[in-house]
Amino acid sequence: MATGELVRMEHIYKNFGSVQALNDVTFTVGHREIVGLVGDNGAGKSTLIKILSGAHPATSGQIYFDGKPVEIKNTWDAIQLGIETIYQDSALVPQLSIARNLFLGREPLTGPKWLQRMDKRFMEEQTRKLLGDLGITKYINPDTPITSLSGGERQSISIARAMFFESRLIILDEPTNNLGVEETHRVLRFIHNARDRGLSCIFITHNIYHVFQVVDRIVVLRRGKKVCEADPKHTNIDDIEKVITGIYDTLPERSAG
Amino acid sequence: MEASSRLQKAMTAPSVRKLIAAPEFGPLVLLIVEIVVFSFLTSRRAASDPFFTIFPSFLSATNITNLLSFTPELGMIALGMTLLMTAGEFDLSVGSVFGFAAIVMWTFFNTGATSLEIGFVLAMLISVAIGFVNGWFVTRLRIPSFLVTLGMLLVARGSALYITDGFPQRTWNAGQSVLSAILVGEFSIGEVRIYASLIWFILFTIIMHYVLVHSKAGNWIQASGGNAMAAIARGVKVGRTKVLLFILSAMMSAYAGITSSIRVSAANPNSGDGYELEVIAMVVIGGTALAGGRGSILGTVLGVLILRVMRNGIVMVGVPGLAYKIFIGAIILGMMVLHSSIERRTGNGR
Ligand SMILES: Nc1ncnc2c1ncn2[C@@H]1O[C@H](COP(=O)(O)OP(=O)(O)OP(=O)(O)O)[C@@H](O)[C@H]1O
Ligand SMILES: [Mg+2]
């Protein structure tokens, strides 16, 4: 295995009954690399990253993390490795406060052994600090339920949470769904920030124009197969669009460099 | 004028506004209104009755004793149901388990198979099994809790009827047992007779409130009901949380059923019939969301009191008891309007 790789998924197959969602996909993410995963509806993007985040098992294939073979049987295994997933249908619990969401699953505890409660003071302090770091300028109370935040604020908090717990790989499934232009840019800036702090990221989207602005590498899936990989610096955006929709089978020579 | 401006200031103080916006505020006001109205109406009738016997007042010791005897039993079921509903599931089998557990205990005892205490332990263990089966079907087989617990409702009720051939079980030698003293021992405060079950209910209330609001388990319960996918992605064991809550719900129902059978000295295979809907009504009146994610133990206690006081009060003021359901229905609808309007006002901007 190349030492520069954080994640390597090798020869992944996934069947849902008779539906073959993934067909011999090999997919890698380097250290401090942002990979854009694109493809049409039903191409298998979500399925691929759900295997990586432990939401469901692959039918066959092997995953390496930091060069070592690993078995990811459930989400907890993925979290232990430092893989944080932010799903397209929101990664937050709308009824809970920002502070409770931030520490969900990793609640700091205080008090005597048999009467342990959540350390709410610590949770609120940290949340306040994090909201400051986020550059959310207007004052937001850590007690605020998620329902009263905008879509972009929610996404930013999800990403900030992953950074806070020092994850090594953040997976964003359609993170810019339902976001306005302004908010989308904020999230994209955020992702850049995350990379500068040493994280890797998989960024899934339909909108190839979003991908082009931020990613180091683009991977295209079509009907369960990986059809091409490209470096956006040396690739023509229209060509990729044509690969996604199936007009081209794969990238033409002039782009593939 | 100064007083009115002071009042205005008090009304807009953050703590007061918070109180008014709290989902428990509406139920609290309703309960107070009920008590005031019933006390007023019954005291007028009582005054017209020279012997205070035909029309006892709502606030008389006899009536308060009455109110406080059965309320803790339904209340315990409602506490378990509150946590379960906050996690996004509910349990229709509570009424059947209420009846079935008492039958199990008394059958063990009456046939001479075990002491009453061992019978109690066995009945509680059976309730644990019932809760586990409910939870397992819902979380593992992904069958909606409506269907699973409807099935369990029928199985438990059917078992109770089958074991007893439909006849009530003998219960009259419970008086001397340690168990009955612990569960429903009586004592008096002034003229009001109190059962130990009230103490247990208060204790359970405090514990469950603490768990829901302050503990990590409480965070998991709310997250499981609010957005299970997100919770799972964060490593929250949603399935296990729900199974444990189904077990809790069944245990609370069994405990309440056994308590009730000792208190009224009757173990009837049909007892508890219909409690599931009354309990769910109490829980939602208290502000817990039927869809999960948001729950309040204090609200549930208020919901329990609202319905019990209503049932007791309208009989006392002379409205035919059969009309009770009209009032419950109206209260549920009214409270749902209130809760949804509060929710719309505070957040949920999108
Ligand atoms: N749990 C499931 N059971 C059965 N089939 C599934 C399941 N999940 C996904 N599929 C199928 O697998 C294929 C790939 O789905 P996937 O969700 O990975 O697509 P996607 O690339 O994320 O699409 P989109 O862009 O619309 O989110 C689809 O044909 C889908 O119908
Ligand atoms: Mg998808």
XYZ file of C-alpha atoms and ligand atoms in Angstrom:
639
model
C 0.000 0.000 0.000
C 1.187 3.474 -0.768
C 2.048 5.215 2.483
C 0.386 8.422 1.357
C -3.070 6.881 1.562
C -5.415 7.390 4.459
C -8.183 5.149 3.136
C -8.169 2.485 0.502
C -11.322 0.595 -0.419
C -10.415 -2.253 -2.725
C -12.648 -4.248 -5.074
C -15.844 -3.312 -3.283
C -19.036 -5.061 -4.353
C -22.459 -4.418 -2.889
C -25.723 -6.113 -3.775
C -29.160 -5.236 -2.471
C -30.994 -8.398 -3.419
C -30.795 -8.438 -7.187
C -29.703 -4.798 -7.423
C -25.976 -4.458 -7.865
C -25.280 -1.073 -6.301
C -21.472 -1.325 -6.467
C -19.434 -3.335 -8.915
C -15.688 -3.735 -8.248
C -15.048 -0.195 -7.054
C -11.565 0.717 -5.833
C -11.491 4.076 -4.130
C -8.766 5.899 -2.224
C -8.350 9.061 -0.177
C -4.925 10.529 0.580
C -3.785 12.416 3.664
C -5.012 16.000 3.568
C -6.877 15.311 0.394
C -10.359 16.423 -0.594
C -11.942 13.940 -2.954
C -15.081 14.825 -4.871
C -17.330 11.858 -5.491
C -19.809 12.568 -8.259
C -22.371 10.665 -10.293
C -26.020 10.645 -11.248
C -28.919 9.631 -9.021
C -28.533 6.037 -7.976
C -24.924 5.797 -9.137
C -23.897 4.273 -5.813
C -22.211 7.232 -4.102
C -24.121 6.994 -0.853
C -23.790 3.238 -0.834
C -20.016 3.469 -1.137
C -19.551 5.883 1.717
C -22.063 4.073 3.901
C -19.815 1.040 3.687
C -16.920 3.190 4.827
C -18.892 4.690 7.696
C -20.222 1.345 8.904
C -23.872 1.934 8.041
C -23.934 -1.305 6.095
C -21.417 -3.991 5.157
C -19.960 -4.572 1.698
C -20.919 -7.791 -0.029
C -17.211 -8.268 -0.679
C -14.019 -6.230 -0.771
C -11.356 -4.994 1.610
C -10.828 -1.672 3.378
C -7.451 -0.334 4.516
C -7.056 2.569 6.909
C -3.588 4.059 7.292
C -2.297 1.117 5.310
C -3.690 -1.463 7.728
C -6.592 -3.742 6.805
C -9.616 -2.909 8.941
C -13.080 -4.289 9.423
C -15.818 -1.697 9.811
C -18.818 -3.555 11.164
C -20.777 -0.630 12.552
C -20.683 3.140 12.917
C -18.839 2.871 16.188
C -15.911 1.122 14.481
C -15.778 3.939 11.944
C -15.863 6.604 14.633
C -13.043 4.891 16.503
C -10.940 5.118 13.352
C -11.735 8.812 13.075
C -14.245 8.657 10.251
C -17.041 11.161 10.687
C -20.063 11.105 8.403
C -22.432 13.946 7.734
C -25.434 12.559 5.891
C -27.460 14.356 3.337
C -30.591 14.096 5.468
C -28.969 16.082 8.279
C -26.487 14.790 10.781
C -28.045 16.643 13.687
C -30.988 15.937 15.953
C -33.315 18.877 15.335
C -34.972 18.856 18.759
C -31.718 18.893 20.712
C -29.677 21.967 21.502
C -26.415 22.779 19.747
C -24.444 21.758 22.824
C -26.241 18.423 23.155
C -25.750 17.697 19.470
C -22.103 18.579 19.598
C -21.410 16.016 22.302
C -23.968 13.426 21.237
C -22.481 9.970 21.664
C -19.462 11.422 23.476
C -21.083 13.127 26.420
C -18.616 14.383 29.029
C -19.657 13.104 32.447
C -19.316 14.472 35.927
C -20.407 13.577 39.427
C -20.150 10.465 41.589
C -20.119 7.085 39.914
C -23.749 6.136 40.435
C -25.197 9.575 39.852
C -23.265 10.555 36.780
C -24.739 13.343 34.768
C -23.628 15.237 31.704
C -21.168 18.003 32.396
C -23.392 20.730 31.008
C -21.137 23.586 32.046
C -18.233 22.113 30.083
C -20.510 21.375 27.123
C -21.757 24.959 26.994
C -18.297 26.466 27.360
C -16.913 24.377 24.547
C -19.912 25.058 22.346
C -19.576 28.786 22.855
C -15.904 28.596 21.955
C -16.601 26.526 18.872
C -19.332 28.871 17.661
C -16.777 31.647 17.956
C -14.248 29.682 15.907
C -16.903 29.054 13.306
C -17.095 32.700 12.496
C -20.809 32.731 13.056
C -20.928 36.379 13.895
C -24.349 36.765 15.440
C -24.566 35.546 18.989
C -26.011 32.061 19.247
C -26.824 30.486 22.572
C -25.512 26.914 23.029
C -29.030 26.087 24.247
C -30.600 26.922 20.890
C -32.328 23.934 19.299
C -31.103 23.022 15.840
C -34.535 23.753 14.363
C -33.928 27.463 14.674
C -30.686 27.440 12.671
C -30.294 27.910 8.940
C -29.207 25.045 6.710
C -25.695 26.435 6.338
C -25.312 26.943 10.068
C -26.373 23.344 10.599
C -23.834 22.043 8.117
C -21.107 24.178 9.622
C -21.891 22.837 13.067
C -21.756 19.259 11.805
C -18.358 19.874 10.271
C -17.128 21.777 13.294
C -18.145 18.859 15.455
C -16.022 16.514 13.398
C -13.075 18.893 13.674
C -13.595 19.281 17.389
C -13.258 15.565 17.965
C -10.187 15.450 15.765
C -11.585 13.108 13.194
C -9.226 12.209 10.390
C -11.739 11.817 7.602
C -14.945 13.773 7.161
C -17.521 12.450 4.752
C -20.117 14.911 3.502
C -23.015 13.451 1.558
C -24.568 16.200 -0.532
C -23.620 18.841 1.983
C -24.829 21.695 -0.157
C -28.306 20.344 -0.651
C -30.916 23.022 -0.070
C -28.350 25.693 0.684
C -28.225 29.187 -0.742
C -25.179 30.443 -2.677
C -23.829 32.372 0.304
C -24.246 29.441 2.661
C -22.724 27.032 0.165
C -19.639 29.180 -0.014
C -19.397 29.262 3.738
C -19.459 25.475 3.880
C -16.873 25.217 1.133
C -14.562 27.618 2.960
C -15.048 25.501 5.983
C -13.927 22.410 4.176
C -10.786 24.159 3.045
C -10.130 25.156 6.608
C -10.556 21.586 7.710
C -7.989 20.387 5.209
C -5.515 23.014 6.320
C -5.829 21.581 9.794
C -4.854 18.148 8.522
C -8.136 16.458 7.733
C -9.112 14.526 4.679
C -12.540 14.816 3.193
C -14.908 13.035 0.832
C -17.376 15.428 -0.685
C -20.388 14.019 -2.507
C -22.524 16.185 -4.717
C -24.545 16.380 -7.869
C -23.246 19.814 -8.606
C -19.953 19.387 -10.398
C -19.386 23.140 -10.241
C -19.203 22.966 -6.451
C -16.719 20.138 -6.680
C -14.470 21.945 -9.060
C -13.869 24.780 -6.658
C -12.621 22.749 -3.769
C -11.440 19.265 -4.517
C -8.005 17.823 -5.193
C -9.362 14.896 -7.134
C -12.651 13.878 -8.726
C -13.987 10.340 -8.857
C -16.957 9.580 -11.069
C -19.317 6.679 -10.435
C -21.847 5.492 -12.966
C -24.291 2.679 -12.308
C -22.154 1.178 -9.581
C -18.850 1.378 -11.431
C -15.984 3.783 -11.120
C -15.703 5.253 -14.603
C -12.912 7.768 -14.098
C -10.655 9.734 -11.800
C -9.404 13.197 -12.650
C -7.375 16.104 -11.349
C -9.569 19.199 -11.755
C -6.526 21.364 -12.494
C -5.935 19.450 -15.704
C -9.472 18.590 -16.646
C -12.192 20.215 -18.617
C -15.386 20.518 -16.585
C -17.631 19.812 -19.565
C -15.852 16.548 -20.223
C -16.550 15.363 -16.693
C -20.175 16.369 -17.046
C -20.374 14.171 -20.142
C -18.774 11.241 -18.329
C -21.279 11.547 -15.506
C -24.262 11.547 -17.809
C -22.831 8.740 -19.940
C -22.315 10.691 -23.146
C -18.625 9.792 -22.851
C -17.617 6.374 -21.586
C -14.570 7.824 -19.919
C -12.443 10.962 -20.115
C -11.010 11.708 -23.567
C -7.191 11.848 -23.943
C -6.917 15.653 -23.860
C -8.380 15.725 -20.384
C -7.021 12.608 -18.818
C -3.526 14.006 -18.118
C -50.307 52.472 37.205
C -46.991 51.741 38.793
C -48.259 48.303 39.662
C -49.238 47.603 36.078
C -45.851 48.655 34.726
C -44.193 46.516 37.358
C -46.374 43.640 36.294
C -45.421 44.269 32.705
C -41.760 44.228 33.625
C -42.217 40.994 35.531
C -44.010 39.444 32.573
C -41.158 40.245 30.236
C -38.354 39.148 32.571
C -36.433 36.337 30.883
C -37.238 33.800 33.598
C -40.963 34.487 33.378
C -40.947 34.377 29.600
C -39.100 31.091 29.766
C -41.707 29.735 32.143
C -44.546 30.768 29.868
C -42.864 29.324 26.804
C -42.206 26.020 28.579
C -44.364 23.206 27.231
C -45.438 22.384 30.789
C -46.948 25.819 31.346
C -50.239 25.195 29.526
C -50.942 21.901 31.341
C -50.074 23.522 34.680
C -52.591 26.304 34.100
C -55.240 23.813 33.024
C -54.713 21.719 36.146
C -55.013 24.739 38.407
C -58.163 25.863 36.611
C -59.675 22.401 36.993
C -58.964 22.271 40.708
C -60.319 25.770 41.311
C -63.480 25.165 39.274
C -64.253 21.803 40.842
C -63.557 23.056 44.355
C -65.838 26.007 43.804
C -68.690 24.008 42.261
C -68.552 21.215 44.810
C -68.225 23.519 47.802
C -71.480 25.237 46.804
C -73.252 21.944 46.545
C -71.696 20.698 49.744
C -72.874 23.809 51.566
C -76.445 23.074 50.540
C -76.121 19.623 52.055
C -76.208 19.838 55.849
C -74.574 16.467 56.502
C -71.755 16.718 53.957
C -72.411 13.121 53.097
C -74.248 13.023 49.812
C -72.153 15.694 48.187
C -68.668 15.663 49.659
C -66.517 18.568 48.600
C -63.826 18.109 45.997
C -61.192 19.083 48.531
C -62.524 16.780 51.268
C -60.166 14.237 52.805
C -62.241 11.365 51.437
C -62.010 12.668 47.933
C -58.305 13.451 48.055
C -57.704 9.960 49.439
C -59.711 8.655 46.542
C -57.793 10.670 43.985
C -54.417 9.681 45.338
C -55.122 5.952 45.427
C -55.361 5.085 41.745
C -53.446 8.030 40.281
C -49.939 6.682 41.121
C -50.732 3.405 39.405
C -51.653 4.976 36.079
C -48.904 7.509 36.641
C -46.188 4.858 36.831
C -47.252 3.457 33.474
C -47.227 6.974 32.066
C -43.662 7.602 33.282
C -42.341 4.579 31.412
C -44.404 5.521 28.371
C -42.977 9.058 28.409
C -39.397 7.882 28.021
C -40.410 5.351 25.380
C -42.357 7.941 23.396
C -39.496 10.410 23.638
C -37.376 7.745 21.954
C -39.942 7.619 19.150
C -41.851 4.423 20.010
C -44.944 3.637 22.014
C -46.414 0.659 23.801
C -50.041 -0.436 23.419
C -49.539 -3.517 25.582
C -49.264 -1.663 28.905
C -52.877 -2.244 29.939
C -52.674 -5.965 29.221
C -49.368 -6.319 31.057
C -50.942 -4.430 33.960
C -53.605 -7.150 34.218
C -51.422 -10.083 33.258
C -48.598 -9.480 35.758
C -50.998 -9.471 38.707
C -52.594 -12.677 37.457
C -49.187 -14.328 37.175
C -48.171 -13.360 40.684
C -51.433 -14.441 42.292
C -51.580 -17.675 40.347
C -48.111 -18.648 41.563
C -49.131 -17.755 45.094
C -52.601 -19.300 45.141
C -51.468 -22.621 43.704
C -48.918 -22.775 46.521
C -46.052 -22.858 44.043
C -44.192 -19.891 45.541
C -44.392 -17.273 48.238
C -45.950 -13.959 47.310
C -42.509 -12.322 47.135
C -41.115 -14.941 44.767
C -44.300 -14.663 42.734
C -43.695 -10.936 42.491
C -40.144 -11.455 41.272
C -41.301 -13.994 38.703
C -44.051 -11.697 37.438
C -41.530 -8.862 37.084
C -39.151 -11.147 35.195
C -41.937 -12.100 32.830
C -42.601 -8.419 32.226
C -38.919 -7.950 31.403
C -39.260 -10.726 28.839
C -42.377 -9.111 27.378
C -40.610 -5.766 27.059
C -37.597 -7.410 25.505
C -39.721 -9.192 22.906
C -41.500 -5.927 22.059
C -38.177 -4.127 21.699
C -36.559 -6.900 19.738
C -39.377 -7.069 17.191
C -39.350 -3.296 16.768
C -35.600 -2.725 16.541
C -34.355 -5.918 14.926
C -37.219 -6.908 12.664
C -38.138 -3.266 12.074
C -41.835 -3.830 12.595
C -43.635 -0.652 13.696
C -44.253 -0.513 17.435
C -47.973 -0.021 16.789
C -48.227 -3.518 15.314
C -45.801 -5.258 17.645
C -47.368 -3.966 20.824
C -50.889 -4.471 19.470
C -49.935 -8.114 19.046
C -48.489 -8.190 22.548
C -51.659 -6.558 23.910
C -53.649 -9.515 22.610
C -51.134 -12.158 23.678
C -50.868 -10.857 27.244
C -54.605 -10.328 27.663
C -55.341 -13.704 26.129
C -52.833 -15.384 28.449
C -54.400 -13.767 31.496
C -57.857 -14.949 30.449
C -56.600 -18.428 29.577
C -54.715 -18.941 32.862
C -57.716 -17.890 34.924
C -60.525 -19.234 32.736
C -61.728 -15.656 32.899
C -62.282 -15.667 36.667
C -60.755 -13.213 39.145
C -57.977 -14.615 41.329
C -58.211 -14.887 45.111
C -56.158 -12.138 46.722
C -57.459 -11.824 50.268
C -54.470 -13.174 52.164
C -52.169 -10.415 50.974
C -52.816 -8.274 54.029
C -50.040 -9.626 56.223
C -47.288 -9.918 53.626
C -44.167 -7.800 53.619
C -44.635 -7.197 49.912
C -48.006 -5.541 50.295
C -46.666 -3.295 53.038
C -43.803 -2.161 50.834
C -45.881 -1.654 47.701
C -49.110 -0.238 49.084
C -48.771 0.097 52.854
C -51.109 2.750 54.196
C -50.522 5.667 56.466
C -52.383 8.858 57.219
C -51.537 12.509 57.016
C -54.322 14.218 58.896
C -57.504 12.719 57.543
C -55.983 11.872 54.189
C -55.006 8.258 53.769
C -51.849 7.779 51.713
C -50.644 4.585 50.082
C -46.972 3.758 49.766
C -47.545 3.602 46.011
C -47.679 7.412 46.028
C -44.195 7.531 47.543
C -42.911 5.115 44.908
C -44.528 7.173 42.181
C -42.826 10.331 43.416
C -39.499 8.509 43.663
C -39.818 7.112 40.126
C -40.766 10.566 38.878
C -37.639 12.148 40.338
C -35.367 9.417 38.993
C -36.823 9.508 35.499
C -36.798 13.274 35.318
C -33.137 13.253 36.305
C -32.331 10.588 33.753
C -34.152 12.347 30.923
C -32.817 15.834 31.546
C -29.367 15.414 33.039
C -27.950 12.045 32.090
C -26.218 10.769 29.026
C -28.970 8.160 28.711
C -31.476 11.010 28.474
C -29.533 12.587 25.639
C -29.560 9.252 23.839
C -33.287 8.790 24.406
C -34.083 12.186 22.916
C -31.671 11.704 20.035
C -33.120 8.278 19.222
C -36.547 9.809 18.826
C -35.386 13.022 17.185
C -33.186 11.716 14.380
C -32.206 8.077 14.733
C -29.951 8.145 11.669
C -27.899 11.024 13.009
C -27.716 9.411 16.435
C -26.497 6.118 14.993
C -23.894 7.949 12.948
C -22.573 9.369 16.201
C -22.278 5.948 17.800
C -25.455 6.176 19.887
C -26.811 2.668 20.453
C -30.328 3.496 19.349
C -31.528 -0.107 19.170
C -30.324 -0.959 22.640
C -31.757 2.247 24.073
C -35.179 1.439 22.655
C -35.135 -2.182 23.833
C -34.312 -1.052 27.362
C -37.162 1.457 27.253
C -39.640 -1.200 26.104
C -38.474 -3.284 29.059
C -38.891 -0.305 31.363
C -42.404 0.325 30.055
C -43.427 -3.312 30.624
C -41.870 -3.332 34.098
C -43.653 -0.160 35.148
C -46.960 -1.599 33.905
C -46.419 -4.889 35.720
C -45.410 -3.115 38.912
C -48.465 -0.858 38.705
C -50.765 -3.811 38.016
C -49.466 -5.769 40.993
C -49.732 -2.712 43.210
C -53.295 -2.192 42.076
C -54.293 -5.824 42.660
C -53.048 -5.695 46.250
C -54.688 -2.342 46.936
C -58.154 -3.296 45.696
C -57.766 -6.945 46.730
C -58.707 -8.178 43.292
C -56.754 -9.673 40.438
C -59.103 -9.594 37.509
C -57.867 -10.909 34.155
C -59.620 -7.984 32.466
C -58.128 -5.235 34.574
C -56.118 -2.587 32.766
C -58.341 -2.809 29.717
C -58.086 0.423 27.730
C -55.367 1.968 29.891
C -52.996 2.227 26.942
C -54.954 5.002 25.279
C -55.613 6.865 28.505
C -51.910 6.750 29.357
C -50.839 7.901 25.890
C -53.349 10.743 26.208
C -51.809 11.751 29.551
C -48.328 11.734 28.063
C -49.166 13.859 25.028
C -51.208 16.316 27.088
C -48.044 16.838 29.114
C -46.170 17.952 26.015
C -44.291 14.833 24.944
C -44.270 14.535 21.159
C -46.028 11.491 19.723
C -43.379 11.387 16.996
C -40.535 11.424 19.502
C -37.540 13.627 20.191
C -39.130 15.755 22.860
C -40.471 14.604 26.203
C -41.230 15.885 29.661
C -41.636 13.839 32.814
C -43.018 16.824 34.703
C -45.484 17.404 31.872
C -46.585 13.794 32.136
C -47.231 14.117 35.866
C -49.390 17.156 35.064
C -51.131 15.215 32.280
C -51.881 12.358 34.660
C -53.319 14.733 37.251
C -55.337 16.655 34.645
C -57.178 13.556 33.463
C -57.628 12.019 36.911
C -58.912 15.277 38.393
C -61.206 15.688 35.413
C -62.674 12.220 35.786
C -63.114 12.647 39.508
C -64.357 16.219 39.339
C -67.067 15.926 36.729
C -68.636 13.034 38.598
C -68.554 15.087 41.779
C -70.238 18.107 40.220
C -72.960 15.829 38.946
C -72.141 15.441 35.279
C -72.867 11.838 34.288
C -69.619 9.830 34.345
C -70.390 8.570 30.894
C -69.703 12.061 29.526
C -66.112 11.839 30.772
C -64.740 10.872 27.379
C -66.104 14.012 25.779
C -64.021 16.067 28.168
C -60.874 14.028 27.692
C -61.229 14.346 23.946
C -61.665 18.093 24.221
C -58.627 18.391 26.498
C -56.438 16.395 24.145
C -57.444 18.477 21.150
C -57.039 21.738 23.046
C -53.615 20.820 24.366
C -52.390 19.676 20.962
C -53.344 23.044 19.494
C -51.449 24.735 22.296
C -48.316 22.596 21.998
C -48.112 22.929 18.240
C -48.546 26.691 18.402
C -45.772 26.969 20.992
C -43.545 24.837 18.838
C -44.212 27.017 15.839
C -43.439 30.147 17.812
C -40.211 28.958 19.402
C -37.923 27.882 16.636
C -38.901 25.568 13.838
C -38.335 28.587 11.655
C -37.920 26.426 8.579
N -31.058 -0.058 1.328
C -31.187 -0.309 0.013
N -31.935 -1.346 -0.422
C -32.056 -1.615 -1.729
N -31.491 -0.896 -2.696
C -30.737 0.165 -2.345
C -30.551 0.505 -0.982
N -29.750 1.597 -0.919
C -29.458 1.914 -2.192
N -30.040 1.056 -3.049
C -29.910 1.080 -4.515
O -28.541 1.151 -4.809
C -28.318 2.032 -5.905
C -27.324 3.103 -5.504
O -27.933 3.957 -4.538
P -27.169 5.152 -3.822
O -28.045 5.647 -2.741
O -25.808 4.707 -3.457
O -27.097 6.225 -4.987
P -26.477 7.690 -4.929
O -25.374 7.703 -5.919
O -26.170 8.127 -3.566
O -27.683 8.536 -5.519
P -28.207 10.010 -5.125
O -27.336 10.946 -5.858
O -29.591 10.031 -5.671
O -28.133 10.148 -3.655
C -29.682 2.566 -6.304
O -30.130 1.814 -7.406
C -30.535 2.315 -5.110
O -31.858 2.086 -5.508
Mg -27.030 9.605 -2.163
